N, CA and C of each residue as an Amber inpcrd file, in Angstrom:
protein
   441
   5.8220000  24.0700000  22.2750000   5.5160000  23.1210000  21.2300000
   5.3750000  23.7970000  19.8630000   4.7110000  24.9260000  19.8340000
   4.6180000  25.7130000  18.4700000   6.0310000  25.9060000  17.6770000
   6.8660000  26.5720000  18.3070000   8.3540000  26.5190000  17.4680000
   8.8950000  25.3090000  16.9470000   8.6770000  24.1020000  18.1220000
   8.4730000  22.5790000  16.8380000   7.8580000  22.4150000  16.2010000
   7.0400000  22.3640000  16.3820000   6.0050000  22.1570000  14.9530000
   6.3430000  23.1360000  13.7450000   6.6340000  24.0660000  13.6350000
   6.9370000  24.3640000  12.8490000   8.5860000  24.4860000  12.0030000
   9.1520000  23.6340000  13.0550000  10.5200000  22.9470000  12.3530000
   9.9240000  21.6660000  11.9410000   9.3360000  20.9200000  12.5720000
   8.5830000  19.6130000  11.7110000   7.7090000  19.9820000  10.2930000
   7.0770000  21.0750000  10.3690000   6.6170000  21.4470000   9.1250000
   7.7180000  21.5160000   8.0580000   8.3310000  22.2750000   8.0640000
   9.6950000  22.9510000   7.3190000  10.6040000  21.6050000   6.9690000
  10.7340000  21.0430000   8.0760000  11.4490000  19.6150000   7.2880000
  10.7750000  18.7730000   6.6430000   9.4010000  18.6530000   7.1520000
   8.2840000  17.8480000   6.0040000   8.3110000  18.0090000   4.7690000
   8.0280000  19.6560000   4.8670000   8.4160000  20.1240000   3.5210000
   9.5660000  20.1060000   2.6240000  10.7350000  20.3090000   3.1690000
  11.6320000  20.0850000   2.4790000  11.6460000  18.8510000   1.7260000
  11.5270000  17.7840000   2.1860000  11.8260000  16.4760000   2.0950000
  10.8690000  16.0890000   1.3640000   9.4660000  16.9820000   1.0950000
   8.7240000  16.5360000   0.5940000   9.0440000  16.8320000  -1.0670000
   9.6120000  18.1250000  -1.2930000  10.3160000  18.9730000  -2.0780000
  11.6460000  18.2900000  -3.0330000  12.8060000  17.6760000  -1.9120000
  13.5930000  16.7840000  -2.6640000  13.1270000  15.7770000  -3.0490000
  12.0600000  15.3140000  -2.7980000  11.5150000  13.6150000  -3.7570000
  11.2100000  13.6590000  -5.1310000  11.5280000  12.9080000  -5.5700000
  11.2520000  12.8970000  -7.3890000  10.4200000  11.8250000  -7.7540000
   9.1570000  11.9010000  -7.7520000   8.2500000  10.8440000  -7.7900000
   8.8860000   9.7820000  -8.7610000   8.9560000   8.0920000  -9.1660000
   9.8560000   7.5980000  -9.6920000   8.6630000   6.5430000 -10.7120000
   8.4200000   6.4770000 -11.9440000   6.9820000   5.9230000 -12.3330000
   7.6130000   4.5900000 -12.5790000   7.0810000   3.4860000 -12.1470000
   7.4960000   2.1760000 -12.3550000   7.1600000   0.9840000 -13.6370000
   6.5380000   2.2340000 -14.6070000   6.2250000   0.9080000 -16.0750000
   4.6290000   0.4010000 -15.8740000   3.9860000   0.8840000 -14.5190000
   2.5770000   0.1730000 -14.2640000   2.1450000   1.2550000 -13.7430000
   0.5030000   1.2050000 -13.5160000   0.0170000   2.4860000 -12.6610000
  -0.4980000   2.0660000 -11.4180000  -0.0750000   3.0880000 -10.9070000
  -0.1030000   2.6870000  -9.2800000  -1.2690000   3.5480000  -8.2420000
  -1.7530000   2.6530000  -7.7080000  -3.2080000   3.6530000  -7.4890000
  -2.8760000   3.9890000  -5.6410000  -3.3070000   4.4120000  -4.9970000
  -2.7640000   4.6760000  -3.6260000  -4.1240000   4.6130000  -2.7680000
  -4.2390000   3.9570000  -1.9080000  -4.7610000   3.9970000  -0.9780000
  -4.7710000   4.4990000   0.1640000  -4.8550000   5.8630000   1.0000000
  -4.7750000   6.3370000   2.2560000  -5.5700000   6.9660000   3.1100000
  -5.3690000   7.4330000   4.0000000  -6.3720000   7.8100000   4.4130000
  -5.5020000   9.1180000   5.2750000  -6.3310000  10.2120000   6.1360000
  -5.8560000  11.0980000   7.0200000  -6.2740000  11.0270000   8.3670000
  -6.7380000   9.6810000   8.8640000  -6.6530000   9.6070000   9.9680000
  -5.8210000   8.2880000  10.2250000  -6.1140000   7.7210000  11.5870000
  -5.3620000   6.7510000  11.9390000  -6.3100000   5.3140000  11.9280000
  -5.6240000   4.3380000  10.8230000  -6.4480000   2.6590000  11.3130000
  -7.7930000   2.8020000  11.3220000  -8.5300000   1.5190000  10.6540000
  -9.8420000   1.4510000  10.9120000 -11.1620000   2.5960000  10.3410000
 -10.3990000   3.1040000   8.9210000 -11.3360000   4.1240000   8.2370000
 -11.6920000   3.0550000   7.1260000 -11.8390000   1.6600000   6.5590000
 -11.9300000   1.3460000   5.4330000 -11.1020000   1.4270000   4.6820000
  -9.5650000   1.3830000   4.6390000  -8.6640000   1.0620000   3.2680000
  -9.2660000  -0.5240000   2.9400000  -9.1570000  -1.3900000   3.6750000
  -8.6670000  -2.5390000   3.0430000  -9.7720000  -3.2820000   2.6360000
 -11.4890000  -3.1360000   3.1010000 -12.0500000  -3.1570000   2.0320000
 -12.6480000  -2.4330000   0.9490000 -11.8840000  -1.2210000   0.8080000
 -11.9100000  -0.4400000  -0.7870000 -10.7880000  -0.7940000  -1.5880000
  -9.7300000  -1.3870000  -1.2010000  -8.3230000  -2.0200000  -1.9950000
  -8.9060000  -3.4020000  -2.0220000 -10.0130000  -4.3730000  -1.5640000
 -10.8580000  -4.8710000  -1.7060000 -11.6020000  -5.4390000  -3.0300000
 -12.3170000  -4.8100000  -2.7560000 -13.5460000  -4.2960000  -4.0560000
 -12.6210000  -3.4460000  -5.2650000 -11.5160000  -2.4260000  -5.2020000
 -11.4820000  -1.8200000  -6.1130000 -10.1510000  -3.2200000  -6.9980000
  -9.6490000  -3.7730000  -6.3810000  -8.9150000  -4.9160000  -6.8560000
  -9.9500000  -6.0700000  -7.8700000 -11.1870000  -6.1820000  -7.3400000
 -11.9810000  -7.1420000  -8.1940000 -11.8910000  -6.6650000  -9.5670000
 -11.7450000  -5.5090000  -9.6780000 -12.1270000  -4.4830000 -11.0090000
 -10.8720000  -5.2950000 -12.0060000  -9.7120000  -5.8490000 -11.9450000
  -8.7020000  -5.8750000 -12.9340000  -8.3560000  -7.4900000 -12.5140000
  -7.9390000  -7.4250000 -13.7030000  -7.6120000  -9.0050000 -13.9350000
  -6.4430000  -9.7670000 -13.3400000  -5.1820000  -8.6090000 -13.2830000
  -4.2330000  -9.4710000 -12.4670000  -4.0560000  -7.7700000 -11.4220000
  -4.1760000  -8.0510000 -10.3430000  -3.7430000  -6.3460000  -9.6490000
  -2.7620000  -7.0110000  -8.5240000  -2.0300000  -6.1590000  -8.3870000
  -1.4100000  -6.5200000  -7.2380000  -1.2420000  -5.6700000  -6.0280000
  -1.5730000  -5.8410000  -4.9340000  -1.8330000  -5.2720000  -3.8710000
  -0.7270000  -5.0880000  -2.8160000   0.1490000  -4.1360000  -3.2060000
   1.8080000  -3.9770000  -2.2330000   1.0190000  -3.2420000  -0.7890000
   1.8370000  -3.8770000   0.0600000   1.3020000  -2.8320000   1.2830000
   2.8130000  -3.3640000   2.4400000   2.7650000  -2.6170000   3.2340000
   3.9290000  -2.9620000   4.5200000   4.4760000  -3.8320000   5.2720000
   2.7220000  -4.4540000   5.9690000   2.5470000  -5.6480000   6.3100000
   3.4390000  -5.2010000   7.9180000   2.1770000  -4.3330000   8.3570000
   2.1990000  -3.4600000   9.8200000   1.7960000  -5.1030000  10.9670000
   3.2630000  -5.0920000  11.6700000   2.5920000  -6.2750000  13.0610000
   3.0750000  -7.5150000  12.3810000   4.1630000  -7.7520000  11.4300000
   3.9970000  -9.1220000  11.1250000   5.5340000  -9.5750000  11.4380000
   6.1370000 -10.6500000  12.0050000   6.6040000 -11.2540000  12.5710000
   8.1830000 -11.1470000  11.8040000   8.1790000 -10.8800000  10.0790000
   9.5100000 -11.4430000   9.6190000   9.9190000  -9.9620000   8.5880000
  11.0470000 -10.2610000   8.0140000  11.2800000  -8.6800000   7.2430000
  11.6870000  -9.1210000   5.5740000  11.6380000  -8.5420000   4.8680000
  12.1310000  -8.4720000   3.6220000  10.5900000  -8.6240000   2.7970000
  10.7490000  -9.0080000   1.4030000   9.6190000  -9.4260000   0.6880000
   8.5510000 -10.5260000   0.8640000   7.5140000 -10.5230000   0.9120000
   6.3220000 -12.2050000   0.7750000   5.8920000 -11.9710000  -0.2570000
   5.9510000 -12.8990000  -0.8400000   4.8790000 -12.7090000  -2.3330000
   4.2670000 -13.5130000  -2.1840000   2.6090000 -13.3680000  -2.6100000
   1.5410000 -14.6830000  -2.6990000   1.0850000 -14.5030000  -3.8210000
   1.0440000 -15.6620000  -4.8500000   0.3980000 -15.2580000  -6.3140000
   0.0940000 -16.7130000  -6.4580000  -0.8690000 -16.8060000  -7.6990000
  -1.2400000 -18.1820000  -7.4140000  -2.6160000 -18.6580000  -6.5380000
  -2.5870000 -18.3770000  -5.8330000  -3.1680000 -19.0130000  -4.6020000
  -2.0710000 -19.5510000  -3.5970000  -0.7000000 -19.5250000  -4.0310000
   0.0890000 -20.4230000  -3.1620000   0.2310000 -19.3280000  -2.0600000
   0.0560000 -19.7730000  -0.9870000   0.0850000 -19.1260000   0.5070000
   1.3510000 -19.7070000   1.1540000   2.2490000 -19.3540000   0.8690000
   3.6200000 -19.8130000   1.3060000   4.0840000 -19.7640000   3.0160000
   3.3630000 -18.8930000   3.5250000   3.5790000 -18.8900000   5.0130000
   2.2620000 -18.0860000   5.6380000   2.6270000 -18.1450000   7.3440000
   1.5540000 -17.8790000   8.0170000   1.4350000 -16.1950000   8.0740000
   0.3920000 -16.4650000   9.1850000  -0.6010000 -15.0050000   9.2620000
   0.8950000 -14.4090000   9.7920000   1.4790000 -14.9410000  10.7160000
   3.1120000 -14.2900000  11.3990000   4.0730000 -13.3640000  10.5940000
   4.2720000 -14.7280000   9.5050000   4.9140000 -13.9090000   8.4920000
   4.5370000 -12.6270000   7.4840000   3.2160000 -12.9060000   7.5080000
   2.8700000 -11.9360000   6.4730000   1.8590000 -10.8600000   6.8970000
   1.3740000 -11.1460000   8.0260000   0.8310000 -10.1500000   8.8010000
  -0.6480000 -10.2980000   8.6350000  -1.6670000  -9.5880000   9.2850000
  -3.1170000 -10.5220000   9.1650000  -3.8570000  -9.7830000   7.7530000
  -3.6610000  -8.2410000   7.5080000  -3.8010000  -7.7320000   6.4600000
  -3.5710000  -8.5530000   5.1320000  -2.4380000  -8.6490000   4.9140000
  -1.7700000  -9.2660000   3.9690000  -2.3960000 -10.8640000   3.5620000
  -3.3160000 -11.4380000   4.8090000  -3.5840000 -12.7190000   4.5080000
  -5.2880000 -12.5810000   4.1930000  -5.7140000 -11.2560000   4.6890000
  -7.0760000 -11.0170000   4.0430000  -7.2960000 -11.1470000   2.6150000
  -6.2120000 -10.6440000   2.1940000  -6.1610000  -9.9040000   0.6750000
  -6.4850000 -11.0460000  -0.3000000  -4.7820000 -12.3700000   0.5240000
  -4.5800000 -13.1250000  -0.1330000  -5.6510000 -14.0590000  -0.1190000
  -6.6830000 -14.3260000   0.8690000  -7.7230000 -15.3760000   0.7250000
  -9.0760000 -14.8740000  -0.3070000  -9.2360000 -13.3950000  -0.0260000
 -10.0300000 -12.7900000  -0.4580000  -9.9060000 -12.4370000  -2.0080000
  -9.1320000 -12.5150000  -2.6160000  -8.5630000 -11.9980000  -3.5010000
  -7.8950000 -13.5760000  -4.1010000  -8.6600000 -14.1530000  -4.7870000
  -7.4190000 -15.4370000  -5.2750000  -6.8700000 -15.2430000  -6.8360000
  -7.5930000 -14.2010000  -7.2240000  -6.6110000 -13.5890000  -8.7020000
  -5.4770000 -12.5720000  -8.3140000  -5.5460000 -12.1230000  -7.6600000
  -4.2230000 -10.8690000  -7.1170000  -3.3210000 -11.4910000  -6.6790000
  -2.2290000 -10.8810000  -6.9130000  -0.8810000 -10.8560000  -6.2740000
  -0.6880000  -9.8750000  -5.0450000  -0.2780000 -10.5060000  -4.1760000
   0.0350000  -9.6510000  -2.8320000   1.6790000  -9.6290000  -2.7750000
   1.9910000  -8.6710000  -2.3040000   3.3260000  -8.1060000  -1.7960000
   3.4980000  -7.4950000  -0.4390000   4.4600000  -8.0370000   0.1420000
   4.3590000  -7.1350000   1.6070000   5.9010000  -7.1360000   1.6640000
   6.2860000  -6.0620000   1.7950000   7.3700000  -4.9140000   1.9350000
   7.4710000  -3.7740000   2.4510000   8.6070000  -3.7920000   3.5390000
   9.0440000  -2.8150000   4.3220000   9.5060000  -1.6770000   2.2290000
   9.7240000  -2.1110000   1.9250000  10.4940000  -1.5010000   0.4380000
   9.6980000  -1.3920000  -0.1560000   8.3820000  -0.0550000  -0.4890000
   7.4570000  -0.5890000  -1.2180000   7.8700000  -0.5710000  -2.8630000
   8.8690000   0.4670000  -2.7410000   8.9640000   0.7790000  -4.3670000
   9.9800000  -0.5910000  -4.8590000  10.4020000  -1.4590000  -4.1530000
  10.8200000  -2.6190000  -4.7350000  10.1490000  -3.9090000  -4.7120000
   9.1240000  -3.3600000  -4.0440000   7.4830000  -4.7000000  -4.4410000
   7.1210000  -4.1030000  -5.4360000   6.6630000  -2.8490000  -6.3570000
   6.2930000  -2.1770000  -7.0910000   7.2140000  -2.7710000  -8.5180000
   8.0650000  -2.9800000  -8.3290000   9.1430000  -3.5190000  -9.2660000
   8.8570000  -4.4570000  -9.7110000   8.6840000  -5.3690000  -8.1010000
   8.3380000  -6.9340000  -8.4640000   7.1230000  -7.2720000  -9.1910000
   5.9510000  -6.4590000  -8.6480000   4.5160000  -6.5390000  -9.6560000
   5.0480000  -6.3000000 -10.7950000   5.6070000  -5.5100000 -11.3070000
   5.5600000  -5.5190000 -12.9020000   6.1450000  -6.7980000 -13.4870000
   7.3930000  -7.1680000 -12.7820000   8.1840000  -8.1320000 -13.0690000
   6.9790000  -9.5010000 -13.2340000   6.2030000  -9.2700000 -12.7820000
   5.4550000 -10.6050000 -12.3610000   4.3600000 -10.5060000 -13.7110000
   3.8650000  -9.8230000 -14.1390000   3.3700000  -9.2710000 -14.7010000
   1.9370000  -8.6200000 -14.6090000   1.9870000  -8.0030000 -13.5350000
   0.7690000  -7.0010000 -13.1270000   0.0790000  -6.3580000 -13.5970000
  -1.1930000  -6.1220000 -14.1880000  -1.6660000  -4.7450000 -14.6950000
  -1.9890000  -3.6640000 -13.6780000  -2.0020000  -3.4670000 -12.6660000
  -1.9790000  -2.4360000 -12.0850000  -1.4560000  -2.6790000 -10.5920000
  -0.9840000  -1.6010000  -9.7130000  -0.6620000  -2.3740000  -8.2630000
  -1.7460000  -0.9490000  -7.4990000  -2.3260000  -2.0160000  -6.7680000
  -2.9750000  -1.0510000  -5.6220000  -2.0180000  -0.8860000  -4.1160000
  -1.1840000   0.4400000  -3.7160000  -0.6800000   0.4930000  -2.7200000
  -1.2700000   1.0280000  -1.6780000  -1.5730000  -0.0240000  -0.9860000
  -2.2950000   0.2460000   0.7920000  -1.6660000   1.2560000   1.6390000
  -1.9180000   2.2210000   2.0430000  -1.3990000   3.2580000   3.1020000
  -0.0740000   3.8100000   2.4400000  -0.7080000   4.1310000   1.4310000
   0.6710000   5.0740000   0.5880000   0.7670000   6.1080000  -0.0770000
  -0.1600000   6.5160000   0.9670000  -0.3780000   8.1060000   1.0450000
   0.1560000   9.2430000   1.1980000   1.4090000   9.0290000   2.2020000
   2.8670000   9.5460000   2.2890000   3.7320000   9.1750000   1.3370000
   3.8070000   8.4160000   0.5540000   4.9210000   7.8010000  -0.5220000
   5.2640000   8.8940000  -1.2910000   6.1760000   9.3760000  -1.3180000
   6.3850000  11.0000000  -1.9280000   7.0900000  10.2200000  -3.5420000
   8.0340000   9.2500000  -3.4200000   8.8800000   8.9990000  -4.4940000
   8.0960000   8.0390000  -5.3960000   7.3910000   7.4730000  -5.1790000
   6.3430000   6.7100000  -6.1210000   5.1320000   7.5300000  -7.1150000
   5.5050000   7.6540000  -8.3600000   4.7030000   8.1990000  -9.1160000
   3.3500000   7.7610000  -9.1580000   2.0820000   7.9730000  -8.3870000
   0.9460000   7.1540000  -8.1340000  -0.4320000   7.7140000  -8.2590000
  -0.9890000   7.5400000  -8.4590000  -2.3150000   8.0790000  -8.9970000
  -3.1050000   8.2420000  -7.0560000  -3.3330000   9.6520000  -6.0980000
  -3.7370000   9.9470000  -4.8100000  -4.8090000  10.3120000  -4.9070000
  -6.0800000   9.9290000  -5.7960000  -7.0220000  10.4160000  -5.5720000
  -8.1060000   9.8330000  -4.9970000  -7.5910000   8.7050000  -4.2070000
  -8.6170000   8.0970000  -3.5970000  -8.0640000   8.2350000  -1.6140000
  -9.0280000   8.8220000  -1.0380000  -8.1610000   9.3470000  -0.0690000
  -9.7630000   9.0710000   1.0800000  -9.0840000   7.8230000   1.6090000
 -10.6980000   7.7060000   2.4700000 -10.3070000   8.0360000   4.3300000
 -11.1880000   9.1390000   4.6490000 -11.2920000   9.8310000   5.7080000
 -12.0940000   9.1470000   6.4180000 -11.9490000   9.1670000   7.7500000
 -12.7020000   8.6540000   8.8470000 -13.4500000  10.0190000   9.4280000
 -14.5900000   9.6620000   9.9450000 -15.3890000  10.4990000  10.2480000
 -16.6120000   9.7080000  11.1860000 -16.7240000  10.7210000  12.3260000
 -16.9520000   9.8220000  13.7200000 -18.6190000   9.1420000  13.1510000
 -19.7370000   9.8480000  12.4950000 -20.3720000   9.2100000  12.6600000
 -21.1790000   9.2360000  10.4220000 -20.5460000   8.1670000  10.2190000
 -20.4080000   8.2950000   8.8180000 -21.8230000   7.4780000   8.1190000
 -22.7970000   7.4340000   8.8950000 -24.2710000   7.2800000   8.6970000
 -24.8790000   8.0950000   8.9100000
C-alpha cells in the first residue's frame, strides 16, 4: 500500500499544481472541513450567511435525485427535497434572504450568483476546489469529544 500512496500523493500534487485558481467578480468564502460529514459545515454556512444581505450559498447537493443547476431565490422553492437534496432545502427554508445553488458545476453556480446579483457566495464543502479563487480560512474539524 505505501508505494500507492505515494503515487496518489504525487498525482494530488501535481494536479493540485496545474490548477489556476479562477476569481469570479465576487468573494467566495469556503466552507470545509478534514474529516468526513457531520462536523458542523452547514450550521456555520448557517449563521455566517445571516451576516450579508444577499449571500448565496453554492454547494453539490450530495444524495439528491436530479442533475444540472436548482436555483432557489426569492423564497420560491421550485421543487422537492428529491430534487435538491435535503441540505440544499435546509438552507433554503432557513435562510429566506439567500440564494441557494446546487451544482454538480460549482464554478458555474459561482457565475450564476454573481449574475443574480450576489454579494458574496458561501461554498459548502469546497475545500478541495483547487480552481476557484476563494477565501480557505474557515476550516471546521471534527474532533471526537469537542466539549
Amino acid at each position: 500500500m505505501l508505494p500507492l500512496s505515494g503515487l496518489y500523493c504525487l498525482a494530488a500534487y501535481l494536479r493540485y499544481r496545474r490548477s489556476v485558481p479562477l476569481y469570479y467578480g465576487i468573494p467566495v468564502v469556503s466552507v470545509g472541513n478534514l474529516s468526513v460529514g457531520g462536523s458542523g459545515k452547514t450550521p456555520l454556512v448557517i449563521e455566517l450567511a445571516r451576516h450579508f444581505s444577499k449571500p448565496a450559498i453554492v454547494l453539490r447537493g450530495y444524495g439528491r435525485k436530479s442533475r444540472g443547476m436548482v436555483v432557489v431565490k426569492d423564497r420560491d422553492i421550485l421543487c422537492d427535497i428529491a430534487a435538491s437534496g435535503d441540505e440544499a432545502m435546509l438552507y433554503a427554508t432557513s435562510l429566506p434572504h439567500a440564494v441557494v445553488i446546487v451544482s454538480e458545476i460549482r464554478e458555474r453556480a459561482i457565475a450564476e450568483a454573481k449574475a443574480i446579483g450576489c454579494d458574496i457566495v458561501l461554498l459548502d464543502d469546497g475545500y478541495g476546489k483547487h480552481t476557484i479563487d476563494k477565501l480557505d480560512l474557515i476550516i471546521d474539524v471534527q474532533t471526537p469529544n469537542p466539549f
